[in-house]
PDB file of C-alpha atoms in Angstrom:
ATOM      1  CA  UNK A   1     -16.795  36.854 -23.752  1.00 54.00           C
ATOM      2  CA  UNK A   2     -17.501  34.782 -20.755  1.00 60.00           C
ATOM      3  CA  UNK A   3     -14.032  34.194 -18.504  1.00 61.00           C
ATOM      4  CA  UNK A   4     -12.619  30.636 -18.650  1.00 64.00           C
ATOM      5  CA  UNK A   5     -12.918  28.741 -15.746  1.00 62.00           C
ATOM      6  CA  UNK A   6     -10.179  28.258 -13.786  1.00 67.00           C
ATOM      7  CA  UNK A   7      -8.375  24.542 -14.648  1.00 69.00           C
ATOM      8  CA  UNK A   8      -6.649  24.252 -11.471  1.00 66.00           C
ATOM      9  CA  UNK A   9      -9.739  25.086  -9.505  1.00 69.00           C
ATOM     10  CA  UNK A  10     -11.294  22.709 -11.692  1.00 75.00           C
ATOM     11  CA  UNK A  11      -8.971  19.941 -10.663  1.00 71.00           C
ATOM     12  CA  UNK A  12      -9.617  20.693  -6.863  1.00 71.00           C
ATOM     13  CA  UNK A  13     -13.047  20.777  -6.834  1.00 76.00           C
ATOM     14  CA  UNK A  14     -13.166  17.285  -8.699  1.00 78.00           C
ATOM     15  CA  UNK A  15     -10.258  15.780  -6.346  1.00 72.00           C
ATOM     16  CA  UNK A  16     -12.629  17.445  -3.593  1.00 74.00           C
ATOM     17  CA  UNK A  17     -15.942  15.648  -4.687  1.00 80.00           C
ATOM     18  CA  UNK A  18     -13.860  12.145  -5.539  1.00 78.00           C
ATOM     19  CA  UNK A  19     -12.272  12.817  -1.697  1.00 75.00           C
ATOM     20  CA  UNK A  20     -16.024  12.517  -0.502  1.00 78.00           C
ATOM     21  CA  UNK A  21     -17.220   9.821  -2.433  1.00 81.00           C
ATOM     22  CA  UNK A  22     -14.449   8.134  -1.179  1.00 79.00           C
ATOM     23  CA  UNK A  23     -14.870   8.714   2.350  1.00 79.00           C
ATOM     24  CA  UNK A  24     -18.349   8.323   2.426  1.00 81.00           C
ATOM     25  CA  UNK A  25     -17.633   4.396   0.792  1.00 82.00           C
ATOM     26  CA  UNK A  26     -15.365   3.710   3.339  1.00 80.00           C
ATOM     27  CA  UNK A  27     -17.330   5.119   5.974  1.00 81.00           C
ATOM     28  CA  UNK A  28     -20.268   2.145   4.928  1.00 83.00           C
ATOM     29  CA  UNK A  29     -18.231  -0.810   4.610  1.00 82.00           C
ATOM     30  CA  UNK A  30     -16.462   0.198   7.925  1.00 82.00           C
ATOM     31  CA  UNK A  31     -19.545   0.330   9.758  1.00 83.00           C
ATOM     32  CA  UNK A  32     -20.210  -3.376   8.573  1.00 85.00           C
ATOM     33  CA  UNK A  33     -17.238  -4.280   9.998  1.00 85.00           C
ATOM     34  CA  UNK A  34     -17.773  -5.468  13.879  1.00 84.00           C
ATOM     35  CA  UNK A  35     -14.073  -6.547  15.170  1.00 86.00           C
ATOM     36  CA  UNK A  36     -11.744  -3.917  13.013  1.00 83.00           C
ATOM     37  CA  UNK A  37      -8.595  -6.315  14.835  1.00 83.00           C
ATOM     38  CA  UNK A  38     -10.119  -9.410  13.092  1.00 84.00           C
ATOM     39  CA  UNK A  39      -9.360  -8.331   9.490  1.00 85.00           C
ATOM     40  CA  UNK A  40      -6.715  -8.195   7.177  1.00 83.00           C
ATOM     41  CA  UNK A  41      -3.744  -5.668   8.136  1.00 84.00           C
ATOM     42  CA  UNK A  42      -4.594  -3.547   5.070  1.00 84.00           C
ATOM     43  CA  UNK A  43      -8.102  -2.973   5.339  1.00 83.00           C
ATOM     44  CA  UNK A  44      -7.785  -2.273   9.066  1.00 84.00           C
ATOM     45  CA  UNK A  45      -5.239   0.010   8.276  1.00 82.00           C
ATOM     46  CA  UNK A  46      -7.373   1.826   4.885  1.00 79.00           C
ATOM     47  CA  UNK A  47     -10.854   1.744   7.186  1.00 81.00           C
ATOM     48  CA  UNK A  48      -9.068   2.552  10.396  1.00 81.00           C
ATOM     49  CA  UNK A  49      -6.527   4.598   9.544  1.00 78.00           C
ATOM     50  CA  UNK A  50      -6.696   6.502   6.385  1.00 76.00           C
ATOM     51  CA  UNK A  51     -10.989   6.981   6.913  1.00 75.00           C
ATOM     52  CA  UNK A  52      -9.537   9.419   9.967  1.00 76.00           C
ATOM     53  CA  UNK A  53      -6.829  11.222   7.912  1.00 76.00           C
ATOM     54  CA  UNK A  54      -9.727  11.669   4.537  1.00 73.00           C
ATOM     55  CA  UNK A  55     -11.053  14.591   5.918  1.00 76.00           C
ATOM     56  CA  UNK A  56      -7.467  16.218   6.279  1.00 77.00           C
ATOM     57  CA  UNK A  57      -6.378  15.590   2.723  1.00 73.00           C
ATOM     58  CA  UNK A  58      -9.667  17.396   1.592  1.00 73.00           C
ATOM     59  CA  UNK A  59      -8.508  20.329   4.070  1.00 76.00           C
ATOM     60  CA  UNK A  60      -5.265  20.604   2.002  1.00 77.00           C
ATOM     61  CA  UNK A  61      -6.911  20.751  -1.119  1.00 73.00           C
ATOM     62  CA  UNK A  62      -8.854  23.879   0.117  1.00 74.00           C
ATOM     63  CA  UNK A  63      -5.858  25.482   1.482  1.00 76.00           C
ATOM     64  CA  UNK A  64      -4.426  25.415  -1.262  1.00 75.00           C
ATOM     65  CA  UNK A  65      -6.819  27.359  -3.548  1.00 73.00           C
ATOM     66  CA  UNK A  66      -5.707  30.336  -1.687  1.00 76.00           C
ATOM     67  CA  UNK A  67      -3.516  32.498  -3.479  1.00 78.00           C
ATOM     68  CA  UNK A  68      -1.162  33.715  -0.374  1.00 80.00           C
ATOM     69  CA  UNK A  69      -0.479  29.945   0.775  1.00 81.00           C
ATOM     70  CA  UNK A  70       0.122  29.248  -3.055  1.00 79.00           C
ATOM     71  CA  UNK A  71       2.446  31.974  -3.095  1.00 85.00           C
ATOM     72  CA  UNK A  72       4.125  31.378  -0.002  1.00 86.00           C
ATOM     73  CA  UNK A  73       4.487  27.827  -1.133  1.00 85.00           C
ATOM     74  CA  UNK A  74       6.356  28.654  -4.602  1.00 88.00           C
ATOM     75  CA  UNK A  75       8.790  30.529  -2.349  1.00 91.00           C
ATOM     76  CA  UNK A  76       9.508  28.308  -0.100  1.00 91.00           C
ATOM     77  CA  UNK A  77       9.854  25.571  -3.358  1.00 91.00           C
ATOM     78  CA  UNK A  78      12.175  27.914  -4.936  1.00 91.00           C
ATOM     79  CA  UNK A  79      14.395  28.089  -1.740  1.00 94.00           C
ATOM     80  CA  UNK A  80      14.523  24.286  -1.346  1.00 93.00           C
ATOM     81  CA  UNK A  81      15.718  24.187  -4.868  1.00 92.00           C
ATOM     82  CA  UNK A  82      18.765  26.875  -4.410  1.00 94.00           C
ATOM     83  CA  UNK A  83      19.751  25.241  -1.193  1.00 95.00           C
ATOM     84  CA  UNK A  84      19.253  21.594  -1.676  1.00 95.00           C
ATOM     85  CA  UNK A  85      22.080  19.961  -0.242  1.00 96.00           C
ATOM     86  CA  UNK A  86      21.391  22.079   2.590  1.00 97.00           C
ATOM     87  CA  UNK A  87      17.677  20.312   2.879  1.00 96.00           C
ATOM     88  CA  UNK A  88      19.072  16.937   2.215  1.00 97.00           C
ATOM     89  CA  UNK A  89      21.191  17.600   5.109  1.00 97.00           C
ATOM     90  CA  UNK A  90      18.573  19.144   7.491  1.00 96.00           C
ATOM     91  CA  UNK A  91      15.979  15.878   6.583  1.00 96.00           C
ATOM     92  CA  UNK A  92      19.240  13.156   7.324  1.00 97.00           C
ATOM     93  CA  UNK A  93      19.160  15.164  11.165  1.00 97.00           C
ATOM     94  CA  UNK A  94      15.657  14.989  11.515  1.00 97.00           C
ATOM     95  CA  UNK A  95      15.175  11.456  10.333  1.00 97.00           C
ATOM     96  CA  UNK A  96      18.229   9.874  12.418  1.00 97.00           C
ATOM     97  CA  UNK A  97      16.920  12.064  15.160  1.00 97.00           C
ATOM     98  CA  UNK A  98      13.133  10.380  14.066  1.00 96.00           C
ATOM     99  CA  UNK A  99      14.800   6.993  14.380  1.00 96.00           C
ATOM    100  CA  UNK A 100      15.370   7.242  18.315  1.00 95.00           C
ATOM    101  CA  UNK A 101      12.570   9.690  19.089  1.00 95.00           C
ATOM    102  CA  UNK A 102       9.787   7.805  17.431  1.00 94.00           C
ATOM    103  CA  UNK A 103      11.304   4.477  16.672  1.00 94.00           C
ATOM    104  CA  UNK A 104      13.504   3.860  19.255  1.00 94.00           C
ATOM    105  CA  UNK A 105      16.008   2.780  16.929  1.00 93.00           C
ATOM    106  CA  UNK A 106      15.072  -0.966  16.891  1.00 93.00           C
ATOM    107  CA  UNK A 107      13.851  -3.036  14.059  1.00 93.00           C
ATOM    108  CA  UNK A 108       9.721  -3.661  14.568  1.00 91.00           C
ATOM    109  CA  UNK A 109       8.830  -6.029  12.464  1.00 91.00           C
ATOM    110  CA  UNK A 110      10.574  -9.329  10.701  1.00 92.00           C
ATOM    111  CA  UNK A 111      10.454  -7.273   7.608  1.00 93.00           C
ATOM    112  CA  UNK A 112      13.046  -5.353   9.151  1.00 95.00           C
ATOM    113  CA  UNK A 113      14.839  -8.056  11.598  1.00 94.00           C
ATOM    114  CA  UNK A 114      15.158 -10.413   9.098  1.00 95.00           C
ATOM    115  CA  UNK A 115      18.301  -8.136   7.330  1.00 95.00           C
ATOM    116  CA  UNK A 116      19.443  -6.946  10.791  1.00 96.00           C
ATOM    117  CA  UNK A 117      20.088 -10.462  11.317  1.00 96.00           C
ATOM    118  CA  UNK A 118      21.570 -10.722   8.165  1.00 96.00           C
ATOM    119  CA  UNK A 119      23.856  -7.882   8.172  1.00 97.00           C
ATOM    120  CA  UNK A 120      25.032  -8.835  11.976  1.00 96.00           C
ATOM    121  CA  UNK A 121      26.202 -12.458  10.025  1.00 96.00           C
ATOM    122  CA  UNK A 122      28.063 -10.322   7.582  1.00 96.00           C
ATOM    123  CA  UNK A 123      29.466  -8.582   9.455  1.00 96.00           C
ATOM    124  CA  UNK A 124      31.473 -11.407  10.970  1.00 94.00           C
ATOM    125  CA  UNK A 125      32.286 -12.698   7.836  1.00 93.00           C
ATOM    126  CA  UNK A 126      30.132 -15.334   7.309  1.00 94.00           C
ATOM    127  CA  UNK A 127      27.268 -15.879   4.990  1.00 94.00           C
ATOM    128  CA  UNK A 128      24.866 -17.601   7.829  1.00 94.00           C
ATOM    129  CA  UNK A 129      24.676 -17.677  11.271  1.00 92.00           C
ATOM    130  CA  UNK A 130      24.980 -20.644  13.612  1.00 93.00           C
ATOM    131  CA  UNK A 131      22.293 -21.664  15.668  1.00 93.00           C
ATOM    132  CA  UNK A 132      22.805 -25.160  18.030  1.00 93.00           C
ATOM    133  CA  UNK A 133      20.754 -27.486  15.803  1.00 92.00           C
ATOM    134  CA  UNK A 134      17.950 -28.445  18.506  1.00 91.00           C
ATOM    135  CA  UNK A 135      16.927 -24.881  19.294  1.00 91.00           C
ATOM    136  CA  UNK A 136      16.487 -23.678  15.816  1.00 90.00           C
ATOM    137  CA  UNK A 137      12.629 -24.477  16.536  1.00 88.00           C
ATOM    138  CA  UNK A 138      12.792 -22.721  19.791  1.00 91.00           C
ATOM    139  CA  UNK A 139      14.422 -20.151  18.385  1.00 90.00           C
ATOM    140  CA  UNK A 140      12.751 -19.030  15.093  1.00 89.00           C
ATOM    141  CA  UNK A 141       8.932 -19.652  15.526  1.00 88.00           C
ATOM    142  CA  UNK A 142       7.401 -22.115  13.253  1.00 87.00           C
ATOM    143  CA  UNK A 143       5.429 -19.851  11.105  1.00 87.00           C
ATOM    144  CA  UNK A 144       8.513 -17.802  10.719  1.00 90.00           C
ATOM    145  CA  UNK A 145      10.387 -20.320   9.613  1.00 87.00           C
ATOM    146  CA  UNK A 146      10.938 -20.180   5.865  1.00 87.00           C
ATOM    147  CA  UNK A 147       8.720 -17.220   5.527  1.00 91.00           C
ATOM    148  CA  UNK A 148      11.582 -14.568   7.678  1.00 93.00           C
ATOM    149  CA  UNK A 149      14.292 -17.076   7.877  1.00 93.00           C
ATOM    150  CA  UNK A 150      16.197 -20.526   6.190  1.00 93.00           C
ATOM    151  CA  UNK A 151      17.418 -23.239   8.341  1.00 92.00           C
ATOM    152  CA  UNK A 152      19.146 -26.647   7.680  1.00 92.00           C
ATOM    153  CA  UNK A 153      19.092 -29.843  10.194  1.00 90.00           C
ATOM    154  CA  UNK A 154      23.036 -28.684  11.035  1.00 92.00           C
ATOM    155  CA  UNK A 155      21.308 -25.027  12.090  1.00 92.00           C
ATOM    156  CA  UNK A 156      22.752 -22.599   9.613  1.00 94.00           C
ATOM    157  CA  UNK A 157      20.525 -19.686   9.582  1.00 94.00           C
ATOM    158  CA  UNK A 158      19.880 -16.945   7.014  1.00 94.00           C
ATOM    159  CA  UNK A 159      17.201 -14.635   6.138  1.00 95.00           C
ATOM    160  CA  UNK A 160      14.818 -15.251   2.987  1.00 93.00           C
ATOM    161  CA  UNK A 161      14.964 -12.179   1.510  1.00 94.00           C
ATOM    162  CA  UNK A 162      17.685 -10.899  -1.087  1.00 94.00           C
ATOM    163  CA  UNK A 163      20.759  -9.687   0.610  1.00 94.00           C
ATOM    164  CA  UNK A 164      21.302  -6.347  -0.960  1.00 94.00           C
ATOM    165  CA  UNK A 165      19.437  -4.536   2.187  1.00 95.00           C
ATOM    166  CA  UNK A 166      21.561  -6.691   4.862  1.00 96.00           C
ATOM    167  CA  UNK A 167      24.745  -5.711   2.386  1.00 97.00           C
ATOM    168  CA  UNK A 168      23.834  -1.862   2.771  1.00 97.00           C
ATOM    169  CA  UNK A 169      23.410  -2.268   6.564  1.00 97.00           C
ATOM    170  CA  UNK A 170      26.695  -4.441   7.082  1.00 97.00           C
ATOM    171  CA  UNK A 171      28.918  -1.526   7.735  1.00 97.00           C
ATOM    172  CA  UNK A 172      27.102   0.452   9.785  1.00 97.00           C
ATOM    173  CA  UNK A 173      25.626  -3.274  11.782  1.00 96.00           C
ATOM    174  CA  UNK A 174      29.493  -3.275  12.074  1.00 96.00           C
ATOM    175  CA  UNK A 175      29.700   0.115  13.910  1.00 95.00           C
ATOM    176  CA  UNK A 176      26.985  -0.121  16.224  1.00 94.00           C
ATOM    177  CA  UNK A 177      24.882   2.566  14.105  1.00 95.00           C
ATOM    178  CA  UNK A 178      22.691   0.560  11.678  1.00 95.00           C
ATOM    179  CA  UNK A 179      19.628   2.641  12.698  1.00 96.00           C
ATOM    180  CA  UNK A 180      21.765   5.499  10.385  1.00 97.00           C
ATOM    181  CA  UNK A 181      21.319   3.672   6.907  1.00 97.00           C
ATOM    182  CA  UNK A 182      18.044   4.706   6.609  1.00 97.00           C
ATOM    183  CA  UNK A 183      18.313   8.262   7.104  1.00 97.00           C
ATOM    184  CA  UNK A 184      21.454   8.439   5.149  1.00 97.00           C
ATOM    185  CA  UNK A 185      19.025   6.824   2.054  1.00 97.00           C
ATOM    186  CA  UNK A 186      16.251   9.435   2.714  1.00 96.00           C
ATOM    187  CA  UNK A 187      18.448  12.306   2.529  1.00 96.00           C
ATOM    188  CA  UNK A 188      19.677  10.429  -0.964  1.00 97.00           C
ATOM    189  CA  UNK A 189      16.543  10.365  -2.019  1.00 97.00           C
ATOM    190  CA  UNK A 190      15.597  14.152  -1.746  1.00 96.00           C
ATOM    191  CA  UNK A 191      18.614  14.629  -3.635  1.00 97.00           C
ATOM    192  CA  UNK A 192      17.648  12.214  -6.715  1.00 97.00           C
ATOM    193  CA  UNK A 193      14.466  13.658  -6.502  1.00 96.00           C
ATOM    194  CA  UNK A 194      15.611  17.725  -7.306  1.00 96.00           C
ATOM    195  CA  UNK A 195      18.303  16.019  -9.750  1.00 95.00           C
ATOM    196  CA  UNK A 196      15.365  14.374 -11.704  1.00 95.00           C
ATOM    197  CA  UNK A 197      12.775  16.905 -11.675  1.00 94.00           C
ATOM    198  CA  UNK A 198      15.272  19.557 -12.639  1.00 92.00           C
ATOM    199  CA  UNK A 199      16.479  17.628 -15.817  1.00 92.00           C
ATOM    200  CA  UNK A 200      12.616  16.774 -16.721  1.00 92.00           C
ATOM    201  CA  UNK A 201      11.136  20.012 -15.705  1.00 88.00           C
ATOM    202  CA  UNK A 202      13.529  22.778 -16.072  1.00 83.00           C
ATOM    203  CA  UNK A 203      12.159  25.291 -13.663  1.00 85.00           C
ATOM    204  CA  UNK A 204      13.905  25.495 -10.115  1.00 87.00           C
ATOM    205  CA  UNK A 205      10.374  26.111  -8.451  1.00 89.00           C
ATOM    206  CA  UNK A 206       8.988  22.648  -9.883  1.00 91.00           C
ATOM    207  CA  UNK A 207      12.267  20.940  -8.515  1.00 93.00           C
ATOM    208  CA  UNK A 208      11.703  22.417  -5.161  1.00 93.00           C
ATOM    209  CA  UNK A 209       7.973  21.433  -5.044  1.00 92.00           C
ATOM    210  CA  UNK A 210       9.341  17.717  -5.792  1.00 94.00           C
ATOM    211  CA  UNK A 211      11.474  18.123  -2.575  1.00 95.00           C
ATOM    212  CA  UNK A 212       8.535  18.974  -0.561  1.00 93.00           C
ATOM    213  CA  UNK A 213       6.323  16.566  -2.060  1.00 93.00           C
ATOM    214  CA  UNK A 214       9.225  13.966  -1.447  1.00 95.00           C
ATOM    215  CA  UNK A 215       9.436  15.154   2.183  1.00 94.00           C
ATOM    216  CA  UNK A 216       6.012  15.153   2.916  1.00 90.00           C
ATOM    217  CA  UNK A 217       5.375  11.634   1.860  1.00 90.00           C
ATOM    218  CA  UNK A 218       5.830   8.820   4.143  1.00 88.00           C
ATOM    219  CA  UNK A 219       7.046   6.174   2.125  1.00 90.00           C
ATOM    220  CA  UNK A 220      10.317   8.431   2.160  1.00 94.00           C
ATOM    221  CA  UNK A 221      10.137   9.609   5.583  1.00 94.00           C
ATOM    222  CA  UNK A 222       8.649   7.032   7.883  1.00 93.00           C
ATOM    223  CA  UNK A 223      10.617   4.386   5.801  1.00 94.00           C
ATOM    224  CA  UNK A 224      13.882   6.527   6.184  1.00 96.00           C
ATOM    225  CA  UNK A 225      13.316   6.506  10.288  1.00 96.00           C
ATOM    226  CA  UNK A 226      12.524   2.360  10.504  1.00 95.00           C
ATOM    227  CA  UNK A 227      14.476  -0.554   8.984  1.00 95.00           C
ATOM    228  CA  UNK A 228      12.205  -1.198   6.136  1.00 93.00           C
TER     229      UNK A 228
END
């Protein structure tokens, strides 16, 4: 009888081949493009960006068809499972530490400004600030202006987005440490993640590979060091 291919090599070698395909679209339509700061933020940031880091997800993929890294890997999934709370832990140091090493601890965009500002208005107890009434253009630029923030002719300010982030940040806006929320919710969030993948999976090993996974991606950890 003739051996059955491998599945999971199967899988590789077609996430391989779609990984080039892939790249090698992107690499054509960015050459077409002449200014890459005179396009959208997205595609700037998928041609310019993510066309550097292709090449390195394709490197993973090969790494990982090698039996000692897959080995060393299940160990080092089944630890993270035992000792959880211990990695939750480690990951809330290293992202608060990632919030003043890397982000300097200050909000970037109005994404995240707009519930600073929000949570620095709770925190005093009131539901808007107070700007004087002839600066509020001065103040908040015009294309800002009910886009980031609210206003009204008598210069009660607010932000526009729903207050439940601004609510989170109040306390710690309150003690001077509102750059810790965020860590504090990524270190949450590799705890939900074991809880949930050990009630749907069952095996400790799966849970801890969940914890990595959740740790390696950055729409935990680069969100967990900003103010998004």
């Amino acid at each position: 009888m003739r051996p059955r291919p491998d599945p999971t090599l199967q899988v590789l070698l077609v996430c391989l081949a779609v990984t080039a395909m892939l790249w090698l679209a992107m690499a054509g339509e960015r050459s077409q493009i002449e200014d890459p700061y005179k396009i959208g933020i997205f595609r700037h940031l998928l041609f310019f960006q993510d066309y550097q880091a292709a090449p390195l997800y394709a490197l993973v993929l090969l790494v990982a068809l090698v039996p000692a890294f897959q080995s060393a890997g299940m160990a080092v999934a089944g630890w993270c499972s035992r000792h959880v709370l211990a990695v939750a832990l480690g990951s809330v140091l290293a992202l608060a530490l990632g919030t003043h090493a890397v982000y300097h601890a200050h909000p970037l965009s109005m994404d995240e400004y707009a519930p600073v500002f929000q949570s620095a208005v709770f925190a005093e107890g009131r539901l808007t600030g107070q700007f004087p009434p002839d600066l509020v253009p001065w103040l908040i630029a015009r294309d800002f202006l009910n886009v980031f923030f609210k206003a009204d002719a008598a210069g009660h300010v607010l932000s526009s987005y729903w207050p439940g982030h601004a609510l989170l940040l109040t306390p710690f806006t309150a003690l001077g440490a509102s750059w810790l929320l965020n860590p504090l919710l990524g270190g949450a969030t590799v705890l939900v993640m074991h809880k949930l993948a050990r009630e749907l999976m069952g095996k400790a090993e799966w849970a801890g590979l969940v914890v990595l996974l959740t740790l390696a991606s950055p729409a935990v950890t680069i969100n967990a060091i900003s103010y998004y």
